[in-house]
PDB file of C-alpha atoms in Angstrom:
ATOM      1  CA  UNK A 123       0.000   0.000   0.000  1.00  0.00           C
ATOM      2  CA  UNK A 124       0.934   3.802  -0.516  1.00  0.00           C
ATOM      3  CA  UNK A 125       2.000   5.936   2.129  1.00  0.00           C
ATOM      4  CA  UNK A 126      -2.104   6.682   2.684  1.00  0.00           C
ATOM      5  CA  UNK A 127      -1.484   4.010   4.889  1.00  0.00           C
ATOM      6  CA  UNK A 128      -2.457   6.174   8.112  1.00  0.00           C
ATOM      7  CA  UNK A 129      -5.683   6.957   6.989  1.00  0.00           C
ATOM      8  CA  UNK A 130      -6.756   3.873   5.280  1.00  0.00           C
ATOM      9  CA  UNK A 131      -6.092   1.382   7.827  1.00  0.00           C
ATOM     10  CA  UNK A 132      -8.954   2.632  10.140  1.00  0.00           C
ATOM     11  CA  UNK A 133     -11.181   3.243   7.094  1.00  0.00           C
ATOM     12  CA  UNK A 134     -10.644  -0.550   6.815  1.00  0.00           C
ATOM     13  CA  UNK A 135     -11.243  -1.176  10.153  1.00  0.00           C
ATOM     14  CA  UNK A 136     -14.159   0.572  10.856  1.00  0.00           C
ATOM     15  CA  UNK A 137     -15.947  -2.906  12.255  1.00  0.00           C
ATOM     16  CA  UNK A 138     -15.121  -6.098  13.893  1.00  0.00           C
ATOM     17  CA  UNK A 139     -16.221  -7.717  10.388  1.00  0.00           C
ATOM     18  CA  UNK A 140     -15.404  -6.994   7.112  1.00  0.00           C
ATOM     19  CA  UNK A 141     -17.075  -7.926   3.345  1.00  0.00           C
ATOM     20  CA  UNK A 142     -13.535  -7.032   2.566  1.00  0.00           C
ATOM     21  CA  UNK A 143     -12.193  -9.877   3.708  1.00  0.00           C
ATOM     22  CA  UNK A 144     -15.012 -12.432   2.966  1.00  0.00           C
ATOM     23  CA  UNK A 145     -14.527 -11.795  -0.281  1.00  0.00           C
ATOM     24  CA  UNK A 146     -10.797 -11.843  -0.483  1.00  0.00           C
ATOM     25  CA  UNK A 147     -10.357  -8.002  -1.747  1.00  0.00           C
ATOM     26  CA  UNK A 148      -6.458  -6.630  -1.431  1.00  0.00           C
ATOM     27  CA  UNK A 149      -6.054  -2.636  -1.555  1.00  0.00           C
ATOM     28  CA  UNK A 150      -2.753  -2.522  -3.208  1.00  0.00           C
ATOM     29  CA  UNK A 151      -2.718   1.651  -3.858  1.00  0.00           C
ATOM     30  CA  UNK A 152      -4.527   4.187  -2.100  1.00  0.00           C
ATOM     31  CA  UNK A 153      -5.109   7.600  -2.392  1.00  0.00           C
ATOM     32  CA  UNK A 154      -7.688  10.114  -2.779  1.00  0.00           C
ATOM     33  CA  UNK A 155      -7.403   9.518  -6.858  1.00  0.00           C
ATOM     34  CA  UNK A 156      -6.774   6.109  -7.039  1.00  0.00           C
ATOM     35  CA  UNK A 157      -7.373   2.973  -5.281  1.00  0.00           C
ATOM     36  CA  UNK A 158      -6.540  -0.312  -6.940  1.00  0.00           C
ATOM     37  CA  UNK A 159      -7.666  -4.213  -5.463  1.00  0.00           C
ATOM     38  CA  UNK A 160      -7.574  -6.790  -6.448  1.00  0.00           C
ATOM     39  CA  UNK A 161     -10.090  -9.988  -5.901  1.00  0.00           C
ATOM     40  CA  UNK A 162     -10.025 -14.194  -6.462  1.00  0.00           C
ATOM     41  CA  UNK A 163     -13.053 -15.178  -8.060  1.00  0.00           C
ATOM     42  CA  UNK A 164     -13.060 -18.354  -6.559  1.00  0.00           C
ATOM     43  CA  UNK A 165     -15.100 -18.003  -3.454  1.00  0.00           C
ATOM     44  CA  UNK A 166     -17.273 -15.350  -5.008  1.00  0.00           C
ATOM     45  CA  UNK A 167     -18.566 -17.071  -8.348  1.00  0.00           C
ATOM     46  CA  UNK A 168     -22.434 -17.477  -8.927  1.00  0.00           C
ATOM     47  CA  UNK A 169     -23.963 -20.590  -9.640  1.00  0.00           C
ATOM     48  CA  UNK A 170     -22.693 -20.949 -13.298  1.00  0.00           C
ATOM     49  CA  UNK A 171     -19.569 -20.990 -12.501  1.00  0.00           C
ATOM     50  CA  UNK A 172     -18.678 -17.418 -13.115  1.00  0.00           C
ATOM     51  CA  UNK A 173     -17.344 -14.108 -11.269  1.00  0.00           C
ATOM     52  CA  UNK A 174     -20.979 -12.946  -9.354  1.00  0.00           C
ATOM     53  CA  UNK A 175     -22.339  -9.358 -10.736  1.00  0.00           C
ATOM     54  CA  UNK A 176     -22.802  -8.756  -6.954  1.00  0.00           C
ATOM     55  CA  UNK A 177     -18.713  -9.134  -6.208  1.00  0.00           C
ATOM     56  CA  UNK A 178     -18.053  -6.893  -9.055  1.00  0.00           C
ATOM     57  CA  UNK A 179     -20.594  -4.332  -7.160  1.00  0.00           C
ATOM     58  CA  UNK A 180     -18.404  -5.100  -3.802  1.00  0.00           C
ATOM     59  CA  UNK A 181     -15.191  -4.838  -5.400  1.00  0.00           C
ATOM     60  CA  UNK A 182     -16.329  -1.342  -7.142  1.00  0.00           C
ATOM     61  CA  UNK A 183     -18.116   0.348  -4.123  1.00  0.00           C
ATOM     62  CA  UNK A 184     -15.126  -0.848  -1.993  1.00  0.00           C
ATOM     63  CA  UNK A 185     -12.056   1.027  -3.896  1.00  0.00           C
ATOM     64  CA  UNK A 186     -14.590   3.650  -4.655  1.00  0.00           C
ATOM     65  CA  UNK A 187     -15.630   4.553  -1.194  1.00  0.00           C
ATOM     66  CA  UNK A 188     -12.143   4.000  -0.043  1.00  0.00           C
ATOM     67  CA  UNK A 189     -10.486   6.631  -2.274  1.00  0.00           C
ATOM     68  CA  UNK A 190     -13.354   8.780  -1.582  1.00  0.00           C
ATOM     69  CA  UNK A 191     -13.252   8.257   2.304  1.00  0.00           C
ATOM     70  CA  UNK A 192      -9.389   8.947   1.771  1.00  0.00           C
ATOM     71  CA  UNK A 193     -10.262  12.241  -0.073  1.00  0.00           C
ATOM     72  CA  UNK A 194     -12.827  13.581   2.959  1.00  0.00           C
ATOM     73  CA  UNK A 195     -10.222  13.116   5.259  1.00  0.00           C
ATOM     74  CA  UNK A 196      -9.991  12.756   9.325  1.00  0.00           C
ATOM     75  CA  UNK A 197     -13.513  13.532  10.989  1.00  0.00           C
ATOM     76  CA  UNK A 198     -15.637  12.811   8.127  1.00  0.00           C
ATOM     77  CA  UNK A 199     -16.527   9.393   6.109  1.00  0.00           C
ATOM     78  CA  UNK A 200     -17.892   8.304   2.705  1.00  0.00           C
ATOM     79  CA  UNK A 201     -21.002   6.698   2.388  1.00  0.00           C
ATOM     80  CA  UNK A 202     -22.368   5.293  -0.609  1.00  0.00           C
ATOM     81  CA  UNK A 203     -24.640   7.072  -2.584  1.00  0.00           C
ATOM     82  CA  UNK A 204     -25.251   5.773  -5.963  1.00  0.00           C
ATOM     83  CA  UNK A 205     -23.414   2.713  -7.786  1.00  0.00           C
ATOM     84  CA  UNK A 206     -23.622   1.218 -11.525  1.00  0.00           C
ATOM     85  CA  UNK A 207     -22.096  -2.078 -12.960  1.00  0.00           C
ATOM     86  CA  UNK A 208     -22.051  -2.634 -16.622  1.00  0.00           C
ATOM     87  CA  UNK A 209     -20.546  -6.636 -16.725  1.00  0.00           C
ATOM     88  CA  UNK A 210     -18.644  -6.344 -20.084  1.00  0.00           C
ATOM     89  CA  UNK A 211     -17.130  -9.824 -19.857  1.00  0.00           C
ATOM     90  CA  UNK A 212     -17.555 -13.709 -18.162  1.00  0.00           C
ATOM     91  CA  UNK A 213     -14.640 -14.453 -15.671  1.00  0.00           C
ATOM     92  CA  UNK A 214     -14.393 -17.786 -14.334  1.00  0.00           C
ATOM     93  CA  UNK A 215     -10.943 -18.124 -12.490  1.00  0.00           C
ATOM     94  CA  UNK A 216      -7.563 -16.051 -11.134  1.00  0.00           C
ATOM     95  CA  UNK A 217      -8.070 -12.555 -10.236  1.00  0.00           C
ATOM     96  CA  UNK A 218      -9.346  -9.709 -11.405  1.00  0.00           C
ATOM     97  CA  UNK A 219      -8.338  -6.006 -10.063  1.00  0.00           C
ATOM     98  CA  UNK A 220     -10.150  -2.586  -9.958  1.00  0.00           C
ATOM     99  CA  UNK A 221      -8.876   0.691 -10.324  1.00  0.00           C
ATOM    100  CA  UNK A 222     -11.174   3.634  -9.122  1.00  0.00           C
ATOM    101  CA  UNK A 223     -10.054   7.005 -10.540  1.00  0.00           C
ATOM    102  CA  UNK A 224     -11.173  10.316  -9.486  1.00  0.00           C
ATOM    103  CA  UNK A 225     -13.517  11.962 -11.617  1.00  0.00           C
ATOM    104  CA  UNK A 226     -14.790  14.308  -9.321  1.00  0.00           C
ATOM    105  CA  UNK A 227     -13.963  15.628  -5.412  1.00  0.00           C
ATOM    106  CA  UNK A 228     -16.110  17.941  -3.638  1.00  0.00           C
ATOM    107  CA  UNK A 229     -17.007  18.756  -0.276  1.00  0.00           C
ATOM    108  CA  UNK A 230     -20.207  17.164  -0.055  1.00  0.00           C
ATOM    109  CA  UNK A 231     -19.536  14.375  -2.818  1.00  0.00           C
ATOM    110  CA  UNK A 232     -17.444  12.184  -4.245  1.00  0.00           C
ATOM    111  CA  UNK A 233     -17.279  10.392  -7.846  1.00  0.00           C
ATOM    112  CA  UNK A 234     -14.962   7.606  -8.820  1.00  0.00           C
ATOM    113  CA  UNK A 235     -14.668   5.811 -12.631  1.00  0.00           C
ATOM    114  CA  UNK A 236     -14.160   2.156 -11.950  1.00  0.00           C
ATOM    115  CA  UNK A 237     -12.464  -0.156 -14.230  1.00  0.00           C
ATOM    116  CA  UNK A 238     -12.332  -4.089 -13.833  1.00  0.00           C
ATOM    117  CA  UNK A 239     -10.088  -6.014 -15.398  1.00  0.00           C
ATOM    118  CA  UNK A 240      -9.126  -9.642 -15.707  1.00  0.00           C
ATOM    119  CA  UNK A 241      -5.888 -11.191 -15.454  1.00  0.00           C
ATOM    120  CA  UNK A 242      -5.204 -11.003 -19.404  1.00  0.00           C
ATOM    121  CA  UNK A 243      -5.836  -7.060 -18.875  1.00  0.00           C
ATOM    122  CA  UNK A 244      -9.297  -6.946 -20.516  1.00  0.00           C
ATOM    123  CA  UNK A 245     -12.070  -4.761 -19.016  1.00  0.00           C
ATOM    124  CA  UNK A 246     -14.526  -7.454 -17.272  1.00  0.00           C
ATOM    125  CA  UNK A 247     -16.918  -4.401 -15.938  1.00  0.00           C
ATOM    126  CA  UNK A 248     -17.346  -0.939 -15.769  1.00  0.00           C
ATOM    127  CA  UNK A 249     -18.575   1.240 -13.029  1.00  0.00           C
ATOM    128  CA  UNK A 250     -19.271   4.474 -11.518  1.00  0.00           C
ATOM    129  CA  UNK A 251     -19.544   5.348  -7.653  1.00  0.00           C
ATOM    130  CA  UNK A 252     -21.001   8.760  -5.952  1.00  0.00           C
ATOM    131  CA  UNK A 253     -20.323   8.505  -2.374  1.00  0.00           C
ATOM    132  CA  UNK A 254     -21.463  11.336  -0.072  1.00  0.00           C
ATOM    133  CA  UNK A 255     -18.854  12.940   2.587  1.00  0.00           C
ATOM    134  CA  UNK A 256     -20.071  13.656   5.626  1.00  0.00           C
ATOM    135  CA  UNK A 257     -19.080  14.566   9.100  1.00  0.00           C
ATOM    136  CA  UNK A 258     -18.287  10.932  11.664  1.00  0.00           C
ATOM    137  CA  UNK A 259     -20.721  10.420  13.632  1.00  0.00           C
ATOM    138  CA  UNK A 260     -19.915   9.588  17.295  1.00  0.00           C
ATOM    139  CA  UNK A 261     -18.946   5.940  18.496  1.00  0.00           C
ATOM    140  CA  UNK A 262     -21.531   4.304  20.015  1.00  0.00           C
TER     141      UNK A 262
END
């Protein structure tokens, strides 16, 4: 991981469990422009035998709302707002990684381009996150 390190960790670690790790996902960059994970799709296929539309949704709204949690720095937190997958391609084995890029960074909101690729490189699915930034609320 990048020196965002610091900040992401208790993003991360905001509960005792995380979808994060049931479904395998790695952050491998971070920052406030770019995240990139990456996920097995063993574990997390459908009943076909192929990648689920649902992990692609997890893996998206995960580097998304990291990256945009990352952006609204200390005191504040992302929450999702609105997310779209288009599933472009089948995957049926290895890994496939998503990289969420910045495409917009306000005060109130967020927006992140997410691209998923297979292991070959090609784009498996495409999606967008808005995340809205608001201030922590107190522990409870």
């Amino acid at each position: 991981m990048t020196s965002e390190n610091d900040q992401l960790n208790p993003v991360l670690r905001a509960a005792d469990e995380q979808l994060t790790e049931r479904m395998g996902i790695e952050i491998i960059e971070s920052g406030p422009d770019r995240v990139v994970a990456t996920m097995p799709v063993q574990g997390n296929r459908q009943p076909y035998g192929l990648l689920h539309g649902g992990a692609n949704a997890v893996l998206a709204e995960t580097v998304g709302s990291v990256a945009a949690a990352l952006h609204a720095g200390a005191g504040r937190i992302a929450v999702g707002l609105e997310l779209s997958c288009t599933h472009h391609r089948a995957v049926t084995e290895g890994v496939v990684t998503a990289v969420a890029t910045a495409l917009h960074r306000g005060m109130t909101t967020a927006t992140y381009d997410i691209k998923i690729t297979d292991e070959q490189g090609r784009r498996t699915c495409s999606a967008r996150l808005t995340c809205a930034l608001r201030k922590q609320p107190p522990r409870r």
